Amino acid sequence: MDYWRFDTVLPHLGYLLAGVSMTIQVSLAAVTLAVAVGLVVAMLRLSSIAWVRAAAGLYVDIWRSTPTLAQLLWVFYALPILTGVPLSVFVAGTITLGCHYGAYLAEIFRAGILALPTGQAQAARALGMTEPQVLRRIVLPQAVTIMLPTIASQFISLFKESALVSMISLEELMWHAQSLAGFTMRSVEVFTTTALIYMALTYPQTLLVNRLHRRALAAQAGTARP
Amino acid sequence: MSYQWRFDVAVDNLPVLLEGLGHTLLLTALAMAIGLVVGLALALMRLSGWRALALPAYLLVETFRTTPLLVQIIWVYSVLPLTVGLTLSPFFSGLVALGLNVAAFMSEIYRAGITSVSATQTHAALALGMTRSQVLRRIVLPQALLRMVPPMAATWVSLFKDTSVLAVIGVAEMMTQARIIASDTYRPLEIYTLVAVVYFVITYPQSLGVDRLFARNRVKE
Amino acid sequence: MAPAPPFLRVEQLHKRFGELHVLRGIDLEVARGDVVVVIGPSGSGKSSLLKCLNRLEEPSAGRIFLDGEEVTGAGVDLPRLRRRMGMVFQHLNLFPHMSALENVMEGPRTVLGLSRREAEHGARALLDRVSLADKADARPVELSGGQQQRVAIARALAMEPAVMLFDEVTSALDPELVGEVLSVMKQLADDGMTMLVVTHEMSFGRRVADRVVMMDQGVIIEQGPPERIFMRAEHERTRRFLQQLAWDGD
């Protein structure tokens, strides 16, 4: 009957917040890998060689049709057996999240590239711009504006899924929370506080995504055909 | 040095894995049902215009959208017994957490679908003398539901994969079984590969179906 | 003037959308059987006026009376009141997931509680009245704009309203489809329906209206019989508006 005693958690808040640093580190590392993977795979998907397209397509299908946790356990326990190279929990987490979200980003990039408005590019060429200039100054900025909200919302998902890496003992926020709950025997307060910390970190990101989304819509409206 | 693949280990344990799959499917179906009903209720609360309803619904939805599923599962599992005195089995705790999680995302899909129906439709129905509930039931929802099918199908596929996180509280679904077998047999490579293959085989066709639903909806619009 | 009290009475109606003061003290009286045509530039508040009458939009101030009963104010049974007022909108009128027949049946079935057979019987008769009996099973997307508007009129009539409100029902139509809709509306007027019509179709105003009301910036500039308004308008703004519409007063 004695719960909601947050004063029991307060002295340990620093311990919890120490986990946030690792959460952020692994998220940033993973998203960097994801963007790189996404770009490469998207390009491969647009290749003129059929088997390259198929292989890249298979990559995307596999990483999108299996659960992240299954992927994580495979990367951490199974892959080292194949390669003979043991992985730290941080690297395993980064690789898993990076390859997983890389697959999603590859689809977003591919759709974004395919949807580029050609009228704009033609107008730019008519003005006498070279191809690289057209790409750099007209096409890519617009493509990026349109894709940015989706990419950002993928980052939020990645950030939340970083909690899964606690299951192979990466000492990020969720791991610290479980540790602390065990130590203080105050699951209610600890996990509620942890949830609040995640909310505090994620909510501003969702506001940003909404703003990016509105900007993207405005940009598209400006170029809409009458 | 070459590794000795022991596929016989994988094949021997396949039945146990598939039993877990049965639980996975059951959890997916039940959580989806909860999500469909509770999600609609939450969406209606937010669209009602009454702060007393809209605010709690908003807070619930945002809470479940901004926290990791893992946190939600562990929270429900450890907090419910201590606060409400309700000790649920891992299966039911997991179901509650998953159900609420899906409901939160569903409520956003409902909201988008309902608000996409033109206001003139609502006006025309009200002008005929319909009550708000009649307008919703006979005019708005039927139109909204058609547009909501693709994102709902995508949610189903995500939900199926998310059941794997219930392994953290030991629910006897497929991921849990895989972990148990992998540690029992000391053959994580074969077992984790096998479970990945099973997930893939079940999920991939559904993903293709979802892609087709989205494409068909785009053509219709 | 009519000896009986006005059927529809609007008293000092105001409507604000935040800072925007869209209706600034409208006073209007409509007798039974009157056909009142409302004209004016965009933004004059004509559409808001109509929508306030059946409280699709909430008046900010003022009172509205239908057949002696107050429409505005708390505790009014809105669905019941709205049944007595039929409304046709500029576009997106029809329910796309129902056929034309089902659209017309919808009000009687859901609101009036008629049986399917009774509702269908009445609906077919109405579709016949607007010359669309052969399109009963068509979906709105299969109908032309003019046909959709006629079905919308039939649907409103199915509720047997005491007054019909038309909100620029031909403005979104291709020119060649306008005539068929106006013919239906003229027929309705000849049959004695009380009508409030917001329109840009001056020919309709001239031939069918009992009274023309000119609105601008939320107020009624002037009103009167069509011959006077169209040919000898008293106010400069009215004359200028009509000139802009290239009305040559033949």
XYZ file of C-alpha atoms in Angstrom:
697
model
C 0.000 0.000 0.000
C 3.033 2.167 0.249
C 3.741 3.400 -3.259
C 4.144 6.610 -5.224
C 6.922 7.571 -2.802
C 9.040 9.478 -5.262
C 11.288 10.723 -2.508
C 12.825 7.266 -2.520
C 13.894 7.712 -6.122
C 15.074 11.310 -5.997
C 18.519 10.626 -4.488
C 19.159 8.146 -7.287
C 18.055 10.434 -10.113
C 21.660 11.026 -11.106
C 22.151 7.302 -11.590
C 19.135 7.151 -13.867
C 20.184 10.172 -15.867
C 23.648 8.652 -16.342
C 21.914 6.076 -18.490
C 20.529 8.825 -20.710
C 23.997 9.592 -21.976
C 24.439 6.039 -23.234
C 20.967 6.061 -24.770
C 21.866 9.193 -26.706
C 25.257 7.819 -27.719
C 23.960 4.596 -29.128
C 21.075 6.388 -30.842
C 23.373 8.868 -32.555
C 25.823 6.165 -33.574
C 23.005 4.031 -34.935
C 21.321 6.814 -36.864
C 24.617 7.776 -38.486
C 25.044 4.201 -39.638
C 21.385 4.092 -40.679
C 21.674 7.165 -42.900
C 24.799 5.789 -44.535
C 23.257 2.368 -45.054
C 20.030 3.935 -46.247
C 21.721 6.044 -48.886
C 23.812 3.148 -50.177
C 20.931 0.697 -50.284
C 18.626 3.262 -51.909
C 21.159 3.831 -54.649
C 21.592 0.093 -55.115
C 17.839 -0.290 -55.372
C 17.871 2.152 -58.245
C 20.688 0.375 -60.038
C 20.265 -0.687 -63.638
C 21.641 -4.146 -62.844
C 18.803 -6.464 -61.931
C 20.547 -8.675 -59.409
C 21.927 -5.650 -57.556
C 18.414 -4.288 -57.271
C 17.159 -7.652 -56.083
C 19.892 -8.062 -53.490
C 19.279 -4.588 -52.101
C 15.565 -5.328 -52.099
C 16.191 -8.528 -50.158
C 18.205 -6.576 -47.590
C 15.302 -4.197 -47.062
C 12.738 -6.998 -46.868
C 14.720 -9.017 -44.343
C 15.425 -6.129 -41.999
C 11.839 -4.876 -42.180
C 10.143 -8.258 -41.797
C 11.886 -9.387 -38.627
C 11.534 -7.943 -35.124
C 14.293 -5.673 -33.831
C 14.808 -7.826 -30.756
C 15.325 -10.936 -32.870
C 17.827 -9.005 -34.964
C 19.611 -7.754 -31.861
C 20.004 -11.202 -30.369
C 21.174 -12.558 -33.699
C 23.776 -9.822 -34.162
C 25.081 -10.161 -30.614
C 25.008 -13.962 -30.193
C 24.945 -15.477 -33.640
C 26.998 -13.169 -35.847
C 30.199 -13.436 -33.760
C 30.036 -17.195 -34.205
C 29.901 -16.745 -37.991
C 32.619 -14.153 -38.214
C 34.720 -15.225 -35.280
C 34.704 -11.592 -34.138
C 33.101 -10.914 -30.743
C 31.110 -7.720 -30.493
C 30.724 -5.338 -27.604
C 27.159 -4.634 -26.588
C 27.483 -1.081 -27.854
C 28.669 -2.167 -31.288
C 26.045 -4.899 -31.500
C 23.352 -2.390 -30.607
C 24.649 0.143 -33.112
C 24.880 -2.389 -35.919
C 21.399 -3.755 -35.238
C 19.640 -0.409 -35.009
C 21.713 1.017 -37.844
C 20.970 -1.808 -40.251
C 17.324 -2.003 -39.174
C 16.554 1.681 -39.612
C 18.879 1.809 -42.593
C 16.400 -0.439 -44.348
C 13.514 1.906 -43.551
C 15.506 4.959 -44.563
C 16.485 3.265 -47.820
C 12.825 3.066 -48.750
C 12.242 6.673 -47.753
C 15.239 7.875 -49.752
C 14.220 5.815 -52.754
C 10.669 7.166 -52.680
C 11.996 10.661 -52.200
C 14.340 10.422 -55.151
C 11.668 8.926 -57.391
C 9.178 11.609 -56.450
C 11.404 14.533 -57.319
C 9.452 17.077 -59.294
C 10.945 17.120 -62.769
C 9.472 20.421 -63.784
C 11.753 22.179 -61.354
C 14.832 20.425 -62.719
C 13.855 21.275 -66.277
C 13.347 24.917 -65.422
C 16.752 24.997 -63.790
C 18.412 23.416 -66.803
C 16.654 25.859 -69.082
C 18.308 28.640 -67.117
C 21.633 27.088 -68.066
C 22.582 25.335 -64.832
C 24.877 22.332 -65.018
C 23.636 18.977 -63.767
C 25.534 19.106 -60.461
C 24.183 22.624 -59.901
C 20.658 21.512 -60.649
C 21.023 18.678 -58.189
C 22.659 20.692 -55.476
C 20.710 23.932 -55.602
C 17.249 22.912 -56.751
C 16.512 19.227 -56.494
C 18.239 18.048 -53.333
C 17.155 20.924 -51.053
C 13.521 20.307 -51.945
C 13.859 16.553 -51.685
C 15.466 16.910 -48.274
C 12.743 19.281 -47.038
C 10.087 16.801 -48.055
C 11.847 13.767 -46.582
C 13.026 15.400 -43.380
C 9.914 14.857 -41.239
C 9.792 11.160 -42.094
C 13.488 10.748 -41.379
C 13.091 12.589 -38.098
C 10.198 10.418 -37.030
C 12.293 7.317 -37.837
C 14.920 8.737 -35.513
C 12.352 8.981 -32.745
C 11.437 5.323 -33.263
C 15.110 4.397 -33.207
C 15.613 6.393 -30.041
C 12.803 4.523 -28.330
C 13.998 1.133 -29.533
C 17.416 1.803 -28.031
C 15.771 0.578 -24.827
C 15.850 -2.944 -26.264
C 19.624 -2.961 -26.149
C 19.334 -3.087 -22.356
C 18.468 -6.710 -22.897
C 22.005 -7.501 -23.909
C 23.163 -5.387 -21.008
C 24.062 -2.131 -22.689
C 24.037 0.257 -19.764
C 21.659 2.800 -21.159
C 18.621 4.323 -19.463
C 16.419 1.221 -19.317
C 19.246 -0.906 -17.984
C 19.936 1.620 -15.238
C 16.225 1.669 -14.467
C 15.984 -2.077 -14.074
C 19.126 -2.057 -11.993
C 17.793 0.665 -9.736
C 14.397 -0.988 -9.396
C 16.076 -4.138 -8.238
C 18.260 -2.260 -5.810
C 15.607 -0.010 -4.224
C 12.713 -2.447 -4.627
C 10.631 0.525 -5.735
C 9.513 -0.525 -9.215
C 6.556 1.837 -9.343
C 8.513 4.987 -8.719
C 11.569 3.968 -10.717
C 9.738 2.903 -13.846
C 7.337 5.808 -13.725
C 10.267 8.199 -13.466
C 11.991 6.385 -16.325
C 8.877 6.714 -18.473
C 8.752 10.420 -17.667
C 12.391 10.817 -18.674
C 11.739 9.134 -22.019
C 8.712 11.363 -22.541
C 10.712 14.451 -21.712
C 13.316 13.431 -24.276
C 10.919 12.303 -26.991
C 8.121 14.853 -26.816
C 10.219 17.798 -27.994
C 11.351 15.632 -30.891
C 7.739 15.006 -31.910
C 7.053 18.735 -31.812
C 10.017 19.230 -34.101
C 8.731 16.547 -36.444
C 5.351 18.292 -36.615
C 7.051 21.549 -37.482
C 9.169 19.893 -40.175
C 6.030 18.257 -41.524
C 4.237 21.588 -41.793
C 7.249 23.081 -43.543
C 7.350 20.213 -45.994
C 3.649 20.604 -46.761
C 4.077 24.329 -47.313
C 6.993 23.706 -49.654
C 4.954 21.236 -51.660
C 1.944 23.534 -51.806
C 4.129 26.267 -53.208
C 5.070 24.107 -56.149
C 1.684 22.499 -56.686
C 0.167 22.700 -60.112
C -2.726 25.191 -60.279
C 38.364 -22.900 -39.051
C 34.970 -23.748 -40.348
C 31.958 -23.718 -38.150
C 29.892 -26.823 -37.833
C 26.294 -25.856 -38.584
C 23.961 -28.139 -36.695
C 20.693 -27.727 -38.517
C 19.324 -30.876 -36.947
C 19.234 -28.940 -33.682
C 17.161 -26.285 -35.354
C 14.777 -28.780 -36.951
C 14.333 -30.729 -33.694
C 13.273 -27.604 -31.867
C 11.025 -26.221 -34.565
C 7.810 -27.570 -32.979
C 8.490 -25.708 -29.757
C 9.172 -22.559 -31.709
C 5.951 -22.958 -33.634
C 4.037 -23.378 -30.405
C 5.428 -20.009 -29.466
C 4.250 -18.743 -32.834
C 0.733 -19.762 -31.909
C 0.925 -17.571 -28.826
C 2.416 -14.780 -30.897
C -0.513 -14.864 -33.274
C -3.014 -14.990 -30.434
C -1.416 -12.011 -28.736
C -1.382 -10.076 -32.000
C -5.045 -10.731 -32.646
C -6.154 -9.885 -29.114
C -4.013 -6.767 -28.877
C -5.319 -5.619 -32.252
C -8.892 -6.082 -31.087
C -8.188 -4.014 -27.986
C -6.445 -1.409 -30.099
C -9.355 -1.122 -32.531
C -11.924 -0.552 -29.811
C -9.931 1.520 -27.334
C -8.293 3.454 -30.167
C -11.670 4.542 -31.501
C -12.795 5.580 -28.033
C -9.636 7.639 -27.554
C -10.003 9.269 -30.967
C -13.617 10.214 -30.266
C -12.643 11.603 -26.897
C -10.023 13.816 -28.512
C -12.398 14.959 -31.249
C -15.264 15.591 -28.838
C -14.259 19.150 -28.117
C -14.762 18.683 -24.379
C -11.553 19.254 -22.493
C -12.548 16.840 -19.743
C -12.496 14.050 -22.299
C -9.918 15.323 -24.745
C -7.163 16.014 -22.262
C -6.913 12.590 -20.563
C -7.133 10.929 -23.970
C -4.365 13.168 -25.289
C -2.150 12.419 -22.303
C -2.674 8.673 -22.603
C -1.946 8.665 -26.322
C 1.139 10.833 -26.029
C 2.462 8.751 -23.128
C 2.247 5.564 -25.130
C 3.680 7.200 -28.222
C 6.692 8.801 -26.581
C 7.888 5.921 -24.415
C 9.499 2.679 -25.572
C 7.316 -0.424 -25.714
C 9.788 -2.184 -23.458
C 9.256 0.419 -20.748
C 5.479 0.138 -21.110
C 5.561 -3.641 -20.775
C 7.765 -3.634 -17.713
C 5.801 -0.793 -16.183
C 2.466 -2.586 -16.542
C 3.949 -5.853 -15.363
C 5.561 -4.464 -12.220
C 3.308 -1.557 -11.348
C -0.163 -3.036 -11.727
C 0.252 -5.659 -8.973
C 1.669 -3.101 -6.560
C -0.809 -0.292 -7.133
C -4.107 -1.740 -8.213
C -3.441 -5.020 -6.447
C -4.098 -6.767 -9.719
C -1.555 -9.489 -10.362
C -1.807 -10.495 -13.954
C 0.079 -13.294 -15.587
C 2.858 -12.195 -17.929
C 0.535 -12.992 -20.814
C -2.178 -10.631 -19.647
C 0.187 -7.886 -18.486
C 1.829 -8.055 -21.867
C -1.550 -7.971 -23.541
C -2.617 -4.897 -21.601
C 0.598 -3.061 -22.430
C 0.523 -4.051 -26.104
C -3.174 -3.323 -26.357
C -2.819 0.172 -24.982
C 0.230 0.778 -27.147
C -1.646 -0.204 -30.295
C -4.683 1.783 -29.149
C -2.561 4.920 -28.938
C -1.304 4.530 -32.506
C -4.730 3.498 -33.737
C -6.321 6.565 -32.243
C -4.061 8.682 -34.428
C -5.093 6.701 -37.483
C -8.767 7.101 -36.572
C -8.324 10.828 -36.010
C -6.621 11.323 -39.341
C -9.275 9.263 -41.099
C -12.216 11.013 -39.478
C -10.889 14.520 -40.030
C -10.153 13.670 -43.657
C -13.879 13.395 -44.303
C -14.970 16.778 -45.602
C -16.779 19.086 -43.186
C -19.494 19.603 -45.781
C -20.449 15.969 -45.365
C -20.983 16.543 -41.657
C -22.907 19.750 -42.357
C -25.113 18.076 -44.926
C -25.931 15.277 -42.513
C -26.610 17.666 -39.620
C -28.789 19.792 -41.907
C -30.982 16.753 -42.494
C -31.593 16.691 -38.756
C -29.244 13.886 -37.770
C -27.784 13.795 -34.296
C -24.007 13.910 -33.966
C -23.901 10.229 -33.194
C -25.929 9.409 -36.300
C -23.638 11.579 -38.408
C -20.628 9.714 -37.086
C -22.090 6.261 -37.463
C -23.741 6.565 -40.848
C -21.740 9.180 -42.718
C -18.303 9.917 -41.295
C -17.021 6.568 -40.065
C -17.982 4.554 -43.164
C -16.017 6.987 -45.302
C -13.134 7.246 -42.854
C -12.786 3.491 -42.429
C -11.977 2.947 -46.086
C -9.050 5.318 -45.858
C -7.859 3.825 -42.594
C -7.486 0.261 -43.807
C -3.912 0.525 -45.167
C -2.398 2.177 -42.086
C -4.305 -0.257 -39.868
C -2.926 -3.171 -41.830
C 0.569 -1.740 -41.407
C -0.092 -1.474 -37.670
C -1.038 -5.143 -37.588
C 2.259 -6.118 -39.168
C 4.231 -3.950 -36.723
C 2.253 -5.378 -33.838
C 3.127 -8.905 -34.875
C 6.802 -8.047 -34.656
C 6.389 -6.110 -31.403
C 5.072 -9.189 -29.595
C 8.697 -10.306 -29.491
C 9.419 -7.670 -26.838
C 7.177 -9.590 -24.448
C 10.085 -12.002 -24.111
C 11.432 -9.603 -21.532
C 8.732 -10.658 -19.082
C 8.815 -14.263 -20.160
C 5.551 -14.519 -22.069
C 5.621 -17.871 -23.886
C 5.625 -16.395 -27.364
C 8.086 -17.224 -30.082
C 10.986 -14.990 -29.052
C 10.963 -16.319 -25.514
C 11.009 -19.863 -26.801
C 13.948 -18.998 -29.030
C 15.960 -17.618 -26.132
C 15.234 -20.617 -23.979
C 16.150 -23.093 -26.700
C 19.266 -21.142 -27.682
C 20.600 -21.230 -24.145
C 19.576 -24.872 -23.620
C 21.242 -26.109 -26.767
C 24.197 -23.699 -26.773
C 23.516 -23.128 -30.464
C 22.464 -19.471 -30.764
C 23.457 -19.234 -34.429
C 21.118 -21.952 -35.671
C 18.255 -21.074 -33.353
C 18.304 -17.307 -33.788
C 18.665 -17.736 -37.535
C 15.726 -20.114 -37.557
C 13.483 -17.810 -35.552
C 14.437 -14.912 -37.818
C 13.452 -17.046 -40.801
C 10.115 -17.953 -39.243
C 9.338 -14.298 -38.490
C 10.340 -13.396 -42.013
C 8.241 -16.068 -43.641
C 5.134 -14.976 -41.742
C 5.688 -11.237 -41.950
C 6.953 -10.693 -45.468
C 3.776 -11.737 -47.327
C 1.760 -9.531 -44.998
C 4.075 -6.597 -45.726
C 3.559 -7.130 -49.432
C -0.187 -7.119 -48.831
C 0.074 -3.857 -46.939
C 2.128 -2.268 -49.715
C -0.538 -3.301 -52.189
C -3.300 -1.810 -50.028
C -1.460 1.495 -49.940
C -0.912 1.465 -53.682
C -4.570 0.687 -54.346
C -5.708 3.522 -52.107
C -3.434 5.975 -53.883
C -4.902 5.020 -57.230
C -8.423 5.459 -55.946
C -7.950 8.961 -54.526
C -47.039 43.757 -46.191
C -48.100 40.261 -45.104
C -50.735 40.312 -42.347
C -49.520 37.077 -40.755
C -46.355 37.105 -38.589
C -43.260 36.325 -40.680
C -42.471 32.650 -41.006
C -38.754 33.176 -40.608
C -37.481 36.093 -38.587
C -33.911 37.175 -37.953
C -33.278 39.773 -35.287
C -29.957 41.616 -34.988
C -27.869 38.628 -35.976
C -24.141 38.923 -35.354
C -21.419 36.424 -36.165
C -17.761 36.706 -35.308
C -14.946 34.389 -36.264
C -12.340 35.516 -33.767
C -11.425 39.039 -34.905
C -13.502 38.809 -38.062
C -16.972 40.349 -37.695
C -18.797 38.572 -40.483
C -22.412 39.446 -39.717
C -23.099 42.847 -38.208
C -26.661 43.083 -37.080
C -28.811 41.374 -39.720
C -32.573 41.898 -39.556
C -34.609 39.839 -41.961
C -38.187 38.644 -42.339
C -39.375 35.951 -44.693
C -43.074 35.158 -45.168
C -44.433 31.729 -46.053
C -43.998 31.021 -49.710
C -41.516 33.858 -50.193
C -38.540 33.330 -52.424
C -35.758 35.546 -51.133
C -32.596 35.796 -53.193
C -29.461 37.037 -51.432
C -26.720 38.619 -53.503
C -23.479 40.336 -52.710
C -19.698 40.140 -53.091
C -17.680 37.303 -51.540
C -17.003 37.807 -47.883
C -20.259 39.700 -47.427
C -21.467 37.037 -45.003
C -24.187 35.461 -47.152
C -23.064 31.901 -46.526
C -22.628 32.500 -42.797
C -26.139 33.907 -42.662
C -27.598 30.713 -44.069
C -25.493 28.502 -41.806
C -26.592 30.468 -38.745
C -30.237 29.873 -39.583
C -29.961 26.159 -38.859
C -27.113 26.718 -36.413
C -24.544 24.829 -38.407
C -22.650 27.860 -37.284
C -23.390 29.378 -33.918
C -24.599 32.989 -33.938
C -22.514 35.262 -31.732
C -25.523 37.441 -30.902
C -29.073 37.993 -32.029
C -32.148 35.804 -32.340
C -33.744 33.696 -35.015
C -37.366 32.529 -35.094
C -38.883 29.842 -37.249
C -42.684 29.765 -37.314
C -42.791 31.525 -33.971
C -40.321 29.162 -32.328
C -36.925 30.457 -31.283
C -34.041 28.709 -33.003
C -31.293 30.415 -31.070
C -30.778 30.043 -27.358
C -30.027 27.145 -25.100
C -32.001 23.946 -24.816
C -33.228 23.949 -28.401
C -33.735 20.512 -29.954
C -31.495 21.174 -32.934
C -32.086 17.970 -34.899
C -35.814 18.501 -34.728
C -35.542 22.105 -35.837
C -33.142 21.270 -38.647
C -35.644 18.808 -40.062
C -37.876 21.742 -40.869
C -35.109 23.503 -42.798
C -33.664 21.862 -45.874
C -30.192 22.913 -46.973
C -28.255 22.397 -50.183
C -24.537 23.247 -50.300
C -22.209 24.388 -53.033
C -20.412 21.074 -53.439
C -19.573 17.738 -51.804
C -23.246 17.477 -50.910
C -23.914 13.818 -51.486
C -22.687 10.939 -49.352
C -20.222 9.171 -51.662
C -20.609 5.733 -50.109
C -24.338 5.621 -50.970
C -26.244 5.561 -54.231
C -28.446 8.484 -55.260
C -31.516 6.628 -54.034
C -29.878 5.771 -50.718
C -28.825 9.400 -50.305
C -32.403 10.561 -50.671
C -33.635 7.777 -48.379
C -31.077 8.505 -45.691
C -32.900 11.355 -43.967
C -36.328 9.666 -43.802
C -34.817 6.392 -42.620
C -32.273 7.528 -40.073
C -33.910 10.721 -38.831
C -37.640 10.140 -39.343
C -37.471 6.413 -38.668
C -39.397 5.416 -41.777
C -39.226 1.819 -42.920
C -37.011 0.985 -45.872
C -40.023 0.463 -48.119
C -41.703 3.747 -47.209
C -38.458 5.676 -47.532
C -37.664 4.082 -50.880
C -41.113 4.824 -52.239
C -40.850 8.496 -51.299
C -37.280 8.726 -52.559
C -38.118 7.351 -55.990
C -40.967 9.841 -56.316
C -38.591 12.703 -55.447
C -35.928 11.553 -57.860
C -38.626 11.478 -60.497
C -39.600 15.013 -59.561
C -36.046 16.211 -60.264
C -35.952 14.115 -63.458
C -33.401 11.611 -62.219
C -35.512 8.496 -61.761
C -33.197 6.531 -64.051
C -30.130 7.401 -61.948
C -31.477 5.974 -58.700
C -28.753 3.374 -58.327
C -25.875 5.516 -59.536
C -23.116 6.545 -57.140
C -22.426 10.267 -56.779
C -19.084 9.881 -58.542
C -20.960 8.638 -61.624
C -23.180 11.714 -61.769
C -22.464 15.083 -63.311
C -22.274 18.134 -61.054
C -25.749 19.221 -62.061
C -27.181 15.783 -61.395
C -25.519 15.669 -57.988
C -27.049 18.992 -57.028
C -30.484 17.845 -58.138
C -30.157 14.706 -56.026
C -29.069 16.913 -53.149
C -32.234 18.966 -53.569
C -34.317 15.783 -53.638
C -32.587 14.606 -50.476
C -33.423 17.831 -48.673
C -37.015 17.694 -49.899
C -37.373 14.144 -48.560
C -37.565 15.631 -45.073
C -40.585 17.744 -46.135
C -39.011 20.956 -44.876
C -40.916 24.155 -44.338
C -38.121 26.262 -45.777
C -35.280 25.479 -48.180
C -31.858 27.112 -47.931
C -29.619 27.177 -51.013
C -25.961 28.119 -50.549
C -24.558 29.033 -54.001
C -25.615 25.659 -55.322
C -24.669 26.416 -58.916
C -21.412 28.314 -58.318
C -19.214 25.233 -58.644
C -20.940 23.896 -61.733
C -19.869 24.027 -65.353
C -22.062 26.639 -67.079
C -24.028 24.152 -69.183
C -25.148 22.285 -66.062
C -26.488 25.332 -64.229
C -29.787 25.513 -66.073
C -31.078 22.100 -65.057
C -30.578 22.930 -61.379
C -32.196 26.353 -61.633
C -35.203 24.784 -63.376
C -35.742 22.472 -60.446
C -35.459 25.392 -58.059
C -37.925 27.448 -60.084
C -40.369 24.553 -60.038
C -40.008 24.369 -56.283
C -40.738 28.084 -56.006
C -43.807 27.766 -58.228
C -45.051 24.984 -55.962
C -45.000 27.438 -53.085
C -41.844 26.496 -51.181
C -40.371 29.116 -48.889
C -36.827 29.606 -50.141
C -33.734 31.527 -49.195
C -31.294 31.441 -52.099
C -27.727 32.738 -52.041
C -26.618 32.923 -55.646
C -24.715 34.753 -58.350
C -27.279 33.771 -60.964
C -28.989 37.105 -61.493
C -31.394 35.686 -64.046
C -32.824 33.492 -61.334
C -33.130 36.457 -59.016
C -34.898 38.474 -61.645
C -37.390 35.811 -62.741
C -38.122 33.832 -59.600
C -37.469 36.009 -56.568
C -40.183 37.786 -54.646
C -37.490 39.800 -52.951
C -33.798 40.452 -53.531
C -31.504 41.205 -50.614
C -28.125 42.856 -51.237
C -25.473 42.198 -48.613
C -22.017 43.642 -48.249
C -19.512 43.410 -45.395
C -21.926 41.794 -42.998
C -24.888 44.130 -43.402
C -27.952 44.283 -45.618
C -27.415 47.270 -47.892
C -30.872 47.179 -49.352
C -33.697 44.842 -50.238
C -36.774 44.955 -52.377
C -38.584 43.521 -55.396
C -36.239 42.336 -58.140
C -37.253 44.967 -60.683
C -36.306 47.733 -58.303
C -33.025 46.243 -57.137
C -31.812 45.245 -60.549
C -32.914 48.329 -62.430
C -33.244 51.186 -59.976
C -31.061 50.313 -57.027
C -30.901 53.093 -54.484
C -27.456 52.418 -53.114
C -24.197 53.063 -54.902
C -22.646 49.808 -53.676
C -25.530 47.780 -55.046
C -25.301 49.467 -58.403
C -21.545 48.979 -58.534
C -21.839 45.291 -57.612
C -24.463 44.675 -60.275
C -22.403 46.546 -62.841
C -19.425 44.344 -62.086
C -21.601 41.372 -62.917
C -22.244 42.964 -66.307
C -25.951 43.162 -65.701
C -27.338 45.247 -68.513
C -30.910 45.525 -67.187
C -32.691 44.368 -70.296
